[in-house]
Coordinates of C-alpha atoms in Angstrom, one line a residue:
X1 CA -125.5 -140.4 5.6
X2 CA -126.9 -138.0 7.8
X3 CA -124.8 -135.2 9.5
X4 CA -125.1 -134.6 13.4
X5 CA -126.7 -131.4 14.7
X6 CA -124.1 -130.1 16.7
X7 CA -120.3 -129.8 17.5
X8 CA -118.6 -132.9 19.0
X9 CA -115.9 -132.6 21.2
X10 CA -113.2 -135.4 20.4
X11 CA -110.3 -134.5 22.7
X12 CA -109.0 -132.0 25.3
X13 CA -105.8 -131.1 27.1
X14 CA -106.4 -128.4 29.5
X15 CA -107.2 -125.0 27.9
X16 CA -106.8 -127.0 24.4
X17 CA -110.0 -128.7 22.6
X18 CA -110.6 -130.2 19.7
X19 CA -114.1 -130.4 18.3
X20 CA -115.8 -131.6 15.2
X21 CA -118.6 -130.1 13.0
X22 CA -120.8 -130.9 10.0
X23 CA -121.0 -127.2 9.6
X24 CA -117.9 -124.7 8.6
X25 CA -117.8 -121.2 10.1
X26 CA -116.7 -118.0 8.8
X27 CA -114.2 -118.6 11.6
X28 CA -112.7 -121.5 10.3
X29 CA -112.8 -120.4 6.9
X30 CA -111.0 -117.2 7.6
X31 CA -108.1 -119.2 9.7
X32 CA -107.7 -121.6 7.1
X33 CA -107.3 -118.9 4.4
X34 CA -104.6 -117.6 6.0
X35 CA -102.7 -120.9 6.5
X36 CA -99.4 -121.3 4.6
X37 CA -99.4 -125.0 3.0
X38 CA -97.0 -126.7 0.9
X39 CA -93.4 -127.5 1.0
X40 CA -90.6 -125.0 2.1
X41 CA -90.0 -123.7 -1.4
X42 CA -93.6 -123.9 -2.8
X43 CA -95.7 -122.3 -0.2
X44 CA -99.3 -120.9 -0.7
X45 CA -102.5 -119.7 1.0
X46 CA -105.8 -120.7 -0.3
X47 CA -107.6 -117.5 -1.5
X48 CA -111.0 -119.3 -2.5
X49 CA -111.2 -121.8 0.4
X50 CA -115.3 -121.3 0.5
X51 CA -115.5 -122.4 -2.9
X52 CA -113.0 -125.4 -2.2
X53 CA -114.9 -126.7 0.8
X54 CA -118.1 -126.7 -0.9
X55 CA -116.8 -129.3 -3.6
X56 CA -116.8 -132.0 -0.5
X57 CA -119.3 -134.7 -0.4
X58 CA -120.1 -134.8 3.4
X59 CA -117.5 -132.9 5.2
X60 CA -116.6 -132.6 8.9
X61 CA -114.8 -129.6 10.0
X62 CA -112.2 -130.1 13.0
X63 CA -111.1 -127.0 15.0
X64 CA -108.4 -127.0 17.5
X65 CA -108.8 -123.9 20.0
X66 CA -106.9 -123.0 22.9
X67 CA -108.9 -121.0 25.5
X68 CA -111.6 -120.1 22.7
X69 CA -109.0 -119.1 20.0
X70 CA -108.7 -121.1 16.7
X71 CA -105.2 -122.5 16.7
X72 CA -105.5 -125.6 14.5
X73 CA -107.6 -126.8 11.6
X74 CA -108.3 -130.6 9.8
X75 CA -110.7 -131.7 7.5
X76 CA -112.8 -134.9 6.9
X77 CA -115.0 -135.7 4.1
X78 CA -117.1 -138.8 4.1
X79 CA -117.3 -140.3 0.7
X80 CA -119.4 -143.3 -0.9
X81 CA -116.5 -145.2 -2.6
X82 CA -116.5 -148.7 -4.5
X83 CA -113.8 -151.2 -4.6
X84 CA -114.9 -153.4 -7.5
X85 CA -118.4 -154.2 -6.5
X86 CA -118.1 -153.8 -2.9
X87 CA -119.1 -150.5 -1.1
X88 CA -116.9 -148.8 1.0
X89 CA -117.1 -145.4 3.0
X90 CA -113.9 -143.3 2.1
X91 CA -112.8 -140.7 4.6
X92 CA -110.6 -138.2 3.2
X93 CA -108.3 -136.2 5.3
X94 CA -107.0 -132.5 4.6
X95 CA -106.2 -128.8 5.5
X96 CA -104.3 -130.0 8.7
X97 CA -102.6 -127.0 10.1
X98 CA -101.5 -125.9 13.6
X99 CA -100.7 -122.2 14.5
X100 CA -96.9 -121.7 14.4
X101 CA -96.9 -120.6 18.1
X102 CA -98.0 -124.0 19.0
X103 CA -95.9 -126.0 16.5
X104 CA -93.4 -127.4 19.3
X105 CA -96.2 -129.1 21.4
X106 CA -96.9 -131.9 18.9
X107 CA -100.6 -130.8 18.3
X108 CA -100.6 -132.0 14.5
X109 CA -99.8 -135.6 16.1
X110 CA -102.7 -135.1 18.7
X111 CA -105.1 -134.0 16.2
X112 CA -104.2 -137.1 13.7
X113 CA -104.4 -139.5 16.8
X114 CA -107.8 -138.1 18.3
X115 CA -109.3 -138.3 14.6
X116 CA -108.6 -141.6 14.2
X117 CA -110.0 -142.5 17.4
X118 CA -113.1 -141.0 16.3
X119 CA -112.7 -142.9 13.0
X120 CA -112.6 -146.2 14.8
X121 CA -115.8 -145.3 16.9
X122 CA -117.5 -144.3 13.6
X123 CA -116.4 -147.5 11.7
X124 CA -118.0 -149.7 14.2
X125 CA -121.4 -148.2 13.6
X126 CA -121.0 -147.8 9.8
X127 CA -122.6 -150.6 7.5
X128 CA -119.9 -150.7 5.0
X129 CA -116.0 -151.0 5.8
X130 CA -114.4 -147.8 6.3
X131 CA -110.9 -146.7 4.9
X132 CA -109.2 -143.2 5.3
X133 CA -106.8 -141.4 2.9
X134 CA -105.3 -138.0 2.0
X135 CA -102.7 -136.5 -0.2
X136 CA -99.2 -135.4 1.0
X137 CA -96.5 -133.5 -0.8
X138 CA -93.7 -136.1 -1.4
X139 CA -91.1 -133.5 -0.1
X140 CA -92.9 -133.4 3.3
X141 CA -90.8 -135.9 5.2
X142 CA -92.0 -135.2 8.3
X143 CA -95.6 -135.6 7.8
X144 CA -95.1 -138.8 5.7
X145 CA -93.2 -140.3 8.9
X146 CA -95.9 -139.2 11.0
X147 CA -98.4 -140.9 8.9
X148 CA -96.5 -143.9 8.8
X149 CA -96.1 -144.2 12.3
X150 CA -99.9 -144.3 12.5
X151 CA -100.2 -147.0 10.3
X152 CA -100.7 -145.2 6.9
X153 CA -99.3 -146.8 3.7
X154 CA -98.6 -145.3 0.3
X155 CA -101.4 -146.3 -2.0
X156 CA -100.7 -144.2 -4.7
X157 CA -98.3 -141.4 -6.6
X158 CA -99.5 -138.4 -8.5
X159 CA -97.6 -136.2 -10.3
X160 CA -98.7 -132.3 -11.6
X161 CA -97.9 -131.2 -15.1
X162 CA -98.7 -127.1 -15.3
X163 CA -99.7 -125.9 -18.4
X164 CA -99.2 -122.2 -19.6
X165 CA -100.2 -120.5 -22.6
X166 CA -99.2 -116.6 -23.0
X167 CA -101.8 -116.0 -25.6
X168 CA -105.1 -118.4 -25.7
X169 CA -106.3 -118.8 -29.1
X170 CA -107.8 -122.2 -29.7
X171 CA -111.4 -123.3 -28.4
X172 CA -113.0 -126.5 -29.3
X173 CA -116.5 -126.0 -30.5
X174 CA -118.9 -125.5 -27.8
X175 CA -121.6 -127.8 -29.4
X176 CA -119.5 -130.6 -29.3
X177 CA -118.8 -130.4 -25.4
X178 CA -120.6 -132.3 -23.0
X179 CA -121.0 -130.9 -19.2
X180 CA -120.6 -134.6 -18.0
X181 CA -118.7 -137.8 -18.0
X182 CA -119.6 -139.6 -20.9
X183 CA -120.3 -143.4 -20.9
X184 CA -117.1 -143.7 -23.5
X185 CA -115.0 -141.8 -21.4
X186 CA -115.9 -143.2 -18.0
X187 CA -115.2 -146.7 -19.7
X188 CA -111.9 -145.4 -21.2
X189 CA -110.9 -143.8 -17.7
X190 CA -111.6 -147.1 -15.8
X191 CA -109.9 -149.3 -18.3
X192 CA -106.9 -147.4 -17.7
X193 CA -106.4 -149.3 -14.5
X194 CA -105.1 -152.6 -14.2
X195 CA -105.2 -152.9 -10.5
X196 CA -108.1 -153.0 -8.0
X197 CA -109.6 -149.6 -8.3
X198 CA -111.1 -147.7 -5.5
X199 CA -113.3 -144.9 -6.8
X200 CA -116.7 -143.1 -6.0
X201 CA -119.9 -144.8 -6.2
X202 CA -121.0 -142.5 -8.6
X203 CA -118.2 -141.5 -10.6
X204 CA -119.8 -138.7 -12.3
X205 CA -120.0 -136.7 -9.4
X206 CA -118.2 -133.2 -9.8
X207 CA -117.5 -130.6 -12.6
X208 CA -116.9 -132.8 -15.8
X209 CA -116.3 -131.7 -19.4
X210 CA -116.3 -134.4 -22.1
X211 CA -115.2 -133.7 -25.7
X212 CA -115.9 -136.5 -28.2
X213 CA -115.9 -135.9 -32.2
X214 CA -117.0 -139.6 -32.9
X215 CA -113.6 -139.8 -34.8
X216 CA -111.0 -140.1 -31.9
X217 CA -111.0 -141.4 -28.4
X218 CA -112.8 -139.1 -26.2
X219 CA -111.2 -136.8 -23.9
X220 CA -112.4 -135.7 -20.5
X221 CA -111.7 -134.4 -17.1
X222 CA -113.1 -133.2 -13.9
X223 CA -112.2 -129.8 -13.2
X224 CA -112.1 -127.3 -10.5
X225 CA -111.0 -123.8 -10.4
X226 CA -108.5 -122.8 -7.6
X227 CA -106.9 -119.4 -6.7
X228 CA -103.8 -119.3 -4.4
X229 CA -101.5 -116.8 -3.1
X230 CA -98.1 -117.8 -3.6
X231 CA -95.3 -117.1 -1.1
X232 CA -92.7 -114.7 -2.8
X233 CA -90.0 -116.5 -4.5
X234 CA -86.3 -115.6 -4.3
X235 CA -83.6 -114.4 -6.7
X236 CA -84.3 -112.6 -10.0
X237 CA -87.8 -114.4 -10.2
X238 CA -88.8 -112.8 -7.1
X239 CA -87.7 -109.7 -8.2
X240 CA -89.5 -109.6 -11.3
X241 CA -93.0 -111.0 -9.9
X242 CA -93.2 -108.9 -6.5
X243 CA -91.6 -105.6 -7.9
X244 CA -91.7 -105.1 -11.6
X245 CA -94.9 -107.3 -12.4
X246 CA -97.5 -104.8 -10.6
X247 CA -96.1 -102.2 -13.3
X248 CA -96.9 -104.3 -15.9
X249 CA -100.8 -104.9 -16.4
X250 CA -100.6 -107.6 -19.2
X251 CA -98.1 -109.5 -17.3
X252 CA -99.9 -109.4 -14.0
X253 CA -103.3 -110.9 -15.9
X254 CA -101.1 -113.8 -16.9
X255 CA -99.0 -114.2 -13.6
X256 CA -100.5 -112.6 -10.5
X257 CA -98.9 -114.4 -7.2
X258 CA -101.2 -112.7 -4.9
X259 CA -104.2 -113.7 -6.8
X260 CA -102.7 -117.0 -8.8
X261 CA -105.6 -118.4 -10.5
X262 CA -106.0 -121.8 -12.5
X263 CA -107.9 -124.6 -13.4
X264 CA -107.3 -128.1 -11.6
X265 CA -107.7 -130.8 -13.5
X266 CA -107.9 -134.6 -12.5
X267 CA -109.2 -137.8 -13.8
X268 CA -107.9 -136.7 -17.0
X269 CA -109.2 -139.1 -20.0
X270 CA -107.1 -138.9 -23.4
X271 CA -105.5 -141.1 -25.7
X272 CA -101.7 -140.8 -25.9
X273 CA -102.1 -141.3 -29.7
X274 CA -103.9 -138.2 -30.4
X275 CA -102.3 -135.6 -27.9
X276 CA -103.3 -132.6 -30.4
X277 CA -106.8 -133.2 -28.9
X278 CA -106.0 -133.0 -25.6
X279 CA -103.9 -129.7 -25.9
X280 CA -106.7 -128.2 -27.6
X281 CA -108.9 -129.3 -24.8
X282 CA -106.7 -127.9 -22.3
X283 CA -106.5 -124.4 -24.0
X284 CA -110.3 -124.4 -24.1
X285 CA -110.1 -124.5 -20.4
X286 CA -107.8 -121.5 -20.2
X287 CA -110.4 -119.7 -22.5
X288 CA -113.5 -120.6 -20.8
X289 CA -112.3 -119.9 -17.2
X290 CA -110.1 -116.8 -18.7
X291 CA -106.8 -118.0 -17.0
X292 CA -103.5 -118.7 -18.4
X293 CA -102.5 -121.8 -16.3
X294 CA -104.1 -125.2 -16.1
X295 CA -102.6 -127.9 -13.4
X296 CA -103.1 -131.6 -14.4
X297 CA -102.7 -134.2 -12.1
X298 CA -101.6 -137.5 -13.6
X299 CA -101.9 -141.0 -11.6
X300 CA -98.9 -143.1 -12.0
X301 CA -101.4 -146.2 -11.7
X302 CA -102.9 -145.2 -14.9
X303 CA -101.7 -146.6 -18.1
X304 CA -102.1 -143.5 -20.4
X305 CA -101.1 -141.2 -17.4
X306 CA -97.9 -143.2 -16.8
X307 CA -96.8 -143.1 -20.4
X308 CA -97.0 -139.2 -20.5
X309 CA -95.1 -139.1 -16.9
X310 CA -92.4 -141.3 -18.2
X311 CA -92.2 -139.3 -21.5
X312 CA -91.7 -136.0 -19.3
X313 CA -89.6 -137.6 -16.7
X314 CA -91.6 -136.5 -13.9
X315 CA -91.3 -137.7 -10.3
X316 CA -94.3 -138.1 -8.0
X317 CA -94.9 -134.6 -6.1
X318 CA -98.0 -135.6 -4.3
X319 CA -98.4 -139.2 -2.5
X320 CA -101.7 -140.7 -1.5
X321 CA -101.4 -142.2 2.0
X322 CA -104.3 -144.1 4.0
X323 CA -105.2 -147.1 5.6
X324 CA -108.1 -149.3 6.3
X325 CA -110.0 -148.7 9.5
X326 CA -112.3 -151.8 9.1
X327 CA -112.4 -154.1 6.1
X328 CA -109.4 -155.7 4.4
X329 CA -107.9 -153.4 1.3
X330 CA -105.9 -155.1 -1.4
X331 CA -101.9 -155.1 -0.9
X332 CA -101.9 -153.4 -4.6
X333 CA -104.6 -150.8 -4.9
X334 CA -105.5 -147.9 -7.3
X335 CA -107.1 -144.9 -5.9
X336 CA -108.6 -142.5 -8.4
X337 CA -108.8 -138.8 -6.9
X338 CA -111.1 -136.1 -8.0
X339 CA -110.1 -132.3 -8.4
X340 CA -112.0 -131.6 -5.1
X341 CA -109.5 -133.7 -3.2
X342 CA -106.6 -131.8 -4.0

């Protein structure tokens, strides 16, 4: 896919203008890094937004401006996907925001509607069928209702398990690690889904790590490092992290809410009958990236993931919602997401 050369205005309303560009500006990055995302009890700001958007395949950056001032954002990523043997264009949607001073004007809905109009025009000229999807916090009832009213359906459910080690000691032998998705691990990953699977045309895209000792099923994951600014917590936890922690450097190094650094893991490949190997793999990520937290995204449609979710009693905290723009999607569909999409 080739990128257009200039900004494209896709919606206007008086002094309000929504424009789309293949290039990201410093103004857009600065604005998004100041936005609070997440449900009410788990608010956060994205600290390394430049590195995060660099992971996308073919992005478009949407800017909502009022008299030239940036007051809203959205991001689309045009991805080469495949459903069984059929090529699709997937358009990931994320980072939707509207400045608080404009919240009562229903501009979030206006951004979504203008984007869908643009996507229909885009799909008319694309050689492959087009679908769009995005990740929404399961607790965000307002956004889910908005998207449902625009024809979006739930395509998948995700649960996140946060792993913490106070003292990192173990590490897998580096010589046995591979910085890609091995053929055996890829086969194991795809076999975990029993319904039609919408995935990337090149599932090796991104940053992968595989461990295969030849004696056990391999473990592998696609990884990405994220840095967040967490909103102050209430109660005793908030008092400790906001008041006492800054005076205790060893504790602050392990958990700094203003600079919460962790490894995001998706597309996890593991066998439930060898948990020790997976646990060691996770701890290796902490050592390799000098952090104490790993966030593992588990897909309810994957058999190995589902068994681990059931054992922990976790409920979905993120849902994947989307719809076809052109072409027909199966009624039951497994969507495999990458760390770059989260």
